[in-house]
Short mmCIF file of C-alpha atoms in Angstrom, two decimals:
data_model
loop_
_atom_site.label_atom_id
_atom_site.label_comp_id
_atom_site.label_asym_id
_atom_site.label_seq_id
_atom_site.Cartn_x
_atom_site.Cartn_y
_atom_site.Cartn_z
CA UNK A 1 238.96 55.77 73.77
CA UNK A 2 237.29 57.11 70.65
CA UNK A 3 237.46 56.89 66.89
CA UNK A 4 235.97 60.31 66.24
CA UNK A 5 238.25 62.50 64.15
CA UNK A 6 238.57 66.25 64.60
CA UNK A 7 239.76 67.68 61.30
CA UNK A 8 238.16 71.12 61.42
CA UNK A 9 236.23 72.13 58.30
CA UNK A 10 235.61 69.36 55.75
CA UNK A 11 238.04 69.55 52.82
CA UNK A 12 236.74 71.42 49.80
CA UNK A 13 235.40 69.19 47.07
CA UNK A 14 235.01 66.08 49.22
CA UNK A 15 231.40 65.02 48.82
CA UNK A 16 229.61 61.71 48.38
CA UNK A 17 230.28 61.55 44.64
CA UNK A 18 234.01 61.99 45.25
CA UNK A 19 233.91 59.34 47.97
CA UNK A 20 232.17 56.87 45.69
CA UNK A 21 234.54 57.52 42.76
CA UNK A 22 237.81 57.44 44.69
CA UNK A 23 236.72 54.46 46.77
CA UNK A 24 236.16 52.48 43.57
CA UNK A 25 239.59 53.54 42.28
CA UNK A 26 241.25 52.63 45.60
CA UNK A 27 239.62 49.21 45.63
CA UNK A 28 240.73 48.60 42.03
CA UNK A 29 244.31 49.59 42.86
CA UNK A 30 244.36 47.38 45.95
CA UNK A 31 242.54 44.41 44.44
CA UNK A 32 244.35 41.25 45.42
CA UNK A 33 246.29 43.00 48.18
CA UNK A 34 243.66 42.10 50.78
CA UNK A 35 243.96 45.41 52.60
CA UNK A 36 243.14 49.06 51.82
CA UNK A 37 245.96 51.40 50.80
CA UNK A 38 247.35 53.50 53.64
CA UNK A 39 246.28 56.77 52.01
CA UNK A 40 242.64 56.81 50.89
CA UNK A 41 241.70 60.41 49.98
CA UNK A 42 237.99 60.12 50.87
CA UNK A 43 239.02 59.02 54.38
CA UNK A 44 240.66 62.30 55.39
CA UNK A 45 242.19 60.81 58.53
CA UNK A 46 244.32 58.43 56.47
CA UNK A 47 246.23 61.42 55.09
CA UNK A 48 247.15 62.50 58.60
CA UNK A 49 247.79 59.17 60.29
CA UNK A 50 249.61 56.77 57.98
CA UNK A 51 253.42 56.38 58.24
CA UNK A 52 255.51 58.34 55.75
CA UNK A 53 258.94 57.12 56.81
CA UNK A 54 260.43 53.63 56.58
CA UNK A 55 260.16 51.38 59.66
CA UNK A 56 262.81 51.76 62.34
CA UNK A 57 264.68 48.49 62.93
CA UNK A 58 264.49 47.18 66.48
CA UNK A 59 267.66 45.49 67.66
CA UNK A 60 265.99 43.69 70.56
CA UNK A 61 262.31 42.92 69.77
CA UNK A 62 261.74 41.58 73.29
CA UNK A 63 262.68 44.97 74.74
CA UNK A 64 259.47 46.41 73.24
CA UNK A 65 257.47 44.17 75.56
CA UNK A 66 259.24 45.58 78.60
CA UNK A 67 257.66 48.97 77.91
CA UNK A 68 254.19 47.70 77.04
CA UNK A 69 251.27 46.95 79.36
CA UNK A 70 251.42 43.86 81.52
CA UNK A 71 248.48 41.49 81.23
CA UNK A 72 247.45 38.36 83.07
CA UNK A 73 244.33 36.20 83.00
CA UNK A 74 243.49 37.24 86.57
CA UNK A 75 243.17 40.87 85.44
CA UNK A 76 239.86 40.15 83.65
CA UNK A 77 236.91 40.38 86.03
CA UNK A 78 233.74 38.24 85.86
CA UNK A 79 231.60 41.21 84.73
CA UNK A 80 234.08 42.86 82.37
CA UNK A 81 232.21 41.37 79.39
CA UNK A 82 228.92 43.06 80.40
CA UNK A 83 229.08 46.76 79.53
CA UNK A 84 225.62 47.30 81.05
CA UNK A 85 226.54 46.12 84.57
CA UNK A 86 229.09 48.64 85.81
CA UNK A 87 226.87 51.44 87.07
CA UNK A 88 224.03 51.86 89.52
CA UNK A 89 221.38 52.41 86.86
CA UNK A 90 220.41 50.84 83.55
CA UNK A 91 221.96 52.32 80.39
CA UNK A 92 219.71 53.79 77.73
CA UNK A 93 219.29 52.06 74.39
CA UNK A 94 218.77 48.67 72.80
CA UNK A 95 220.55 45.96 74.79
CA UNK A 96 222.37 43.46 72.58
CA UNK A 97 224.50 40.35 72.94
CA UNK A 98 227.47 40.15 70.55
CA UNK A 99 229.16 36.77 70.36
CA UNK A 100 231.35 34.81 67.99
CA UNK A 101 234.55 32.83 67.61
CA UNK A 102 238.13 33.85 66.97
CA UNK A 103 239.69 31.42 64.49
CA UNK A 104 242.97 30.95 62.67
CA UNK A 105 243.21 30.46 58.89
CA UNK A 106 242.46 26.73 59.23
CA UNK A 107 239.32 27.30 61.28
CA UNK A 108 240.93 26.27 64.55
CA UNK A 109 239.77 28.16 67.67
CA UNK A 110 242.09 30.64 69.36
CA UNK A 111 241.63 30.07 73.09
CA UNK A 112 242.61 32.43 75.91
CA UNK A 113 242.62 35.46 73.60
CA UNK A 114 242.22 38.83 75.31
CA UNK A 115 239.43 40.58 73.39
CA UNK A 116 238.46 44.18 74.10
CA UNK A 117 235.70 46.37 72.70
CA UNK A 118 234.88 50.06 72.90
CA UNK A 119 232.04 52.03 71.39
CA UNK A 120 229.77 55.07 71.46
CA UNK A 121 226.58 55.07 73.50
CA UNK A 122 223.07 54.78 72.06
CA UNK A 123 223.09 58.48 71.18
CA UNK A 124 226.35 58.18 69.25
CA UNK A 125 228.68 59.73 71.82
CA UNK A 126 231.85 58.30 73.38
CA UNK A 127 232.60 58.71 77.08
CA UNK A 128 235.78 60.57 76.19
CA UNK A 129 236.86 64.12 76.94
CA UNK A 130 237.70 64.83 73.29
CA UNK A 131 234.24 63.89 72.04
CA UNK A 132 232.28 67.12 71.54
CA UNK A 133 229.31 65.64 69.69
CA UNK A 134 226.17 67.44 70.85
CA UNK A 135 224.52 64.22 71.98
CA UNK A 136 223.90 63.29 75.62
CA UNK A 137 226.32 61.28 77.68
CA UNK A 138 224.86 58.29 79.47
CA UNK A 139 225.93 58.24 83.14
CA UNK A 140 225.24 54.51 83.20
CA UNK A 141 227.32 53.55 80.18
CA UNK A 142 231.08 53.88 79.75
CA UNK A 143 231.39 51.86 76.53
CA UNK A 144 234.37 49.61 77.27
CA UNK A 145 234.58 45.86 77.96
CA UNK A 146 236.87 42.87 77.67
CA UNK A 147 236.90 39.10 78.01
CA UNK A 148 238.99 36.01 77.32
CA UNK A 149 237.98 33.51 74.66
CA UNK A 150 237.08 30.03 75.90
CA UNK A 151 238.45 26.69 74.69
CA UNK A 152 236.32 26.96 71.54
CA UNK A 153 237.62 30.44 70.78
CA UNK A 154 234.31 32.00 71.72
CA UNK A 155 233.83 35.49 73.14
CA UNK A 156 230.61 37.14 74.29
CA UNK A 157 229.67 40.70 75.24
CA UNK A 158 226.48 42.26 76.55
CA UNK A 159 226.25 45.90 75.54
CA UNK A 160 224.06 48.60 73.98
CA UNK A 161 223.67 49.08 70.26
CA UNK A 162 225.72 52.21 69.49
CA UNK A 163 224.28 55.16 67.63
CA UNK A 164 225.58 56.82 64.48
CA UNK A 165 227.50 60.07 64.84
CA UNK A 166 228.85 62.93 62.69
CA UNK A 167 232.61 62.86 62.21
CA UNK A 168 233.53 65.91 60.08
CA UNK A 169 235.29 63.90 57.39
CA UNK A 170 233.25 65.65 54.70
CA UNK A 171 229.99 67.54 54.45
CA UNK A 172 227.17 65.76 56.31
CA UNK A 173 229.42 62.80 57.13
CA UNK A 174 228.02 60.23 59.58
CA UNK A 175 229.67 57.03 60.71
CA UNK A 176 227.43 53.93 60.74
CA UNK A 177 226.88 52.15 64.04
CA UNK A 178 229.97 50.11 64.88
CA UNK A 179 231.91 48.47 67.69
CA UNK A 180 235.70 48.54 67.85
CA UNK A 181 237.43 45.23 68.58
CA UNK A 182 240.99 44.79 69.83
CA UNK A 183 242.82 41.44 69.90
CA UNK A 184 246.12 41.24 71.76
CA UNK A 185 247.55 37.93 70.53
CA UNK A 186 250.33 36.63 72.78
CA UNK A 187 252.16 39.97 73.01
CA UNK A 188 251.26 43.66 72.87
CA UNK A 189 253.15 44.09 69.60
CA UNK A 190 250.76 41.59 67.96
CA UNK A 191 247.69 43.69 68.71
CA UNK A 192 245.06 43.84 65.95
CA UNK A 193 242.17 46.31 65.76
CA UNK A 194 239.05 46.14 63.61
CA UNK A 195 235.42 47.28 63.56
CA UNK A 196 232.14 45.38 63.53
CA UNK A 197 229.10 46.82 61.75
CA UNK A 198 225.38 46.02 61.91
CA UNK A 199 223.25 44.50 59.13
CA UNK A 200 220.78 46.70 57.29
CA UNK A 201 222.44 49.98 58.30
CA UNK A 202 221.78 52.50 55.48
CA UNK A 203 225.01 54.34 56.30
CA UNK A 204 227.20 51.39 55.27
CA UNK A 205 227.07 52.48 51.62
CA UNK A 206 228.32 55.97 52.53
CA UNK A 207 231.19 55.24 54.90
CA UNK A 208 234.68 55.97 53.46
CA UNK A 209 236.36 53.71 56.03
CA UNK A 210 234.32 50.64 55.14
CA UNK A 211 234.34 51.44 51.42
CA UNK A 212 238.14 51.56 51.46
CA UNK A 213 238.28 47.79 52.05
CA UNK A 214 239.15 46.48 48.57
CA UNK A 215 237.04 43.32 48.30
CA UNK A 216 233.27 43.12 48.63
CA UNK A 217 233.53 39.80 50.47
CA UNK A 218 235.91 41.33 53.01
CA UNK A 219 233.48 44.21 53.58
CA UNK A 220 230.63 41.76 54.14
CA UNK A 221 232.73 39.91 56.73
CA UNK A 222 232.86 43.10 58.80
CA UNK A 223 229.06 43.09 59.18
CA UNK A 224 227.56 41.00 61.97
CA UNK A 225 224.55 38.74 61.46
CA UNK A 226 221.40 38.85 63.56
CA UNK A 227 221.16 35.51 65.36
CA UNK A 228 217.98 34.78 67.33
CA UNK A 229 219.73 31.88 69.05
CA UNK A 230 222.02 34.39 70.73
CA UNK A 231 219.13 36.58 71.84
CA UNK A 232 218.27 36.42 75.53
CA UNK A 233 214.46 36.35 76.10
CA UNK A 234 213.15 39.62 77.51
CA UNK A 235 216.71 40.95 77.72
CA UNK A 236 218.78 41.38 74.55
CA UNK A 237 218.96 40.86 70.78
CA UNK A 238 221.73 38.58 69.56
CA UNK A 239 224.36 39.25 66.90
CA UNK A 240 226.98 36.79 65.70
CA UNK A 241 230.36 37.91 64.40
CA UNK A 242 233.34 35.60 63.87
CA UNK A 243 236.88 36.91 63.51
CA UNK A 244 239.39 35.08 61.30
CA UNK A 245 242.99 36.14 61.95
CA UNK A 246 244.56 35.38 58.58
CA UNK A 247 244.19 33.52 55.33
CA UNK A 248 241.81 34.07 52.40
CA UNK A 249 238.80 34.54 54.71
CA UNK A 250 240.57 36.86 57.14
CA UNK A 251 238.80 39.71 58.85
CA UNK A 252 240.09 43.12 57.71
CA UNK A 253 242.20 44.82 60.37
CA UNK A 254 243.27 48.44 60.57
CA UNK A 255 246.97 47.61 60.30
CA UNK A 256 246.73 44.78 57.80
CA UNK A 257 247.20 41.05 58.26
CA UNK A 258 249.90 39.74 60.59
#
């Protein structure tokens, strides 16, 4: 699973100045909507991936679930949350603990929520056959994990801080370090996907995907906070990141609020 886009040569005229200008215009147009427009020119992938036809009505919504993946609580193993524990050797990179709570709009915890993450390794490469970034693969790191939230809505992952990588969106385009999060709700059709970023990353101000989020507060909510109380002595650095499903303080998701 990877987020890297393969667009070929960067489009002519798309440089950082264009990204900055159009991102400001897109945010102004979407202000108050709470979610980026589907087509954001600086994010070249949005031109290729957003729907152009009206939704197809589904006569039997429950029939969709019959063709989706089947999930049960027993399918999550005791080490699925630790992305560093699935191989014979230790993965390369900075070990981190990422933890937080999944909450509804009223601040109530969402318990029993299947939460998945996937990410690049410390060199900025995904363990995926389509990733051709000239960075080394780590034989001891696959980059995928999952867990269930507890009664307080809390999740926790042990992983490696991912590296930045080039993504061919425009000239000299690099994605900041990030971790993809997937929340499944109570059915596959409720799935929400978002990205978590790291504080102090200089690439945050240059990323068309993050800059497409209309409101500054919403962009800040996508950045985790360093939390020494989550750090494990002699083992990992701790980062805290809460996810709010809806309401005025909602986390921005790739398909909008549901």
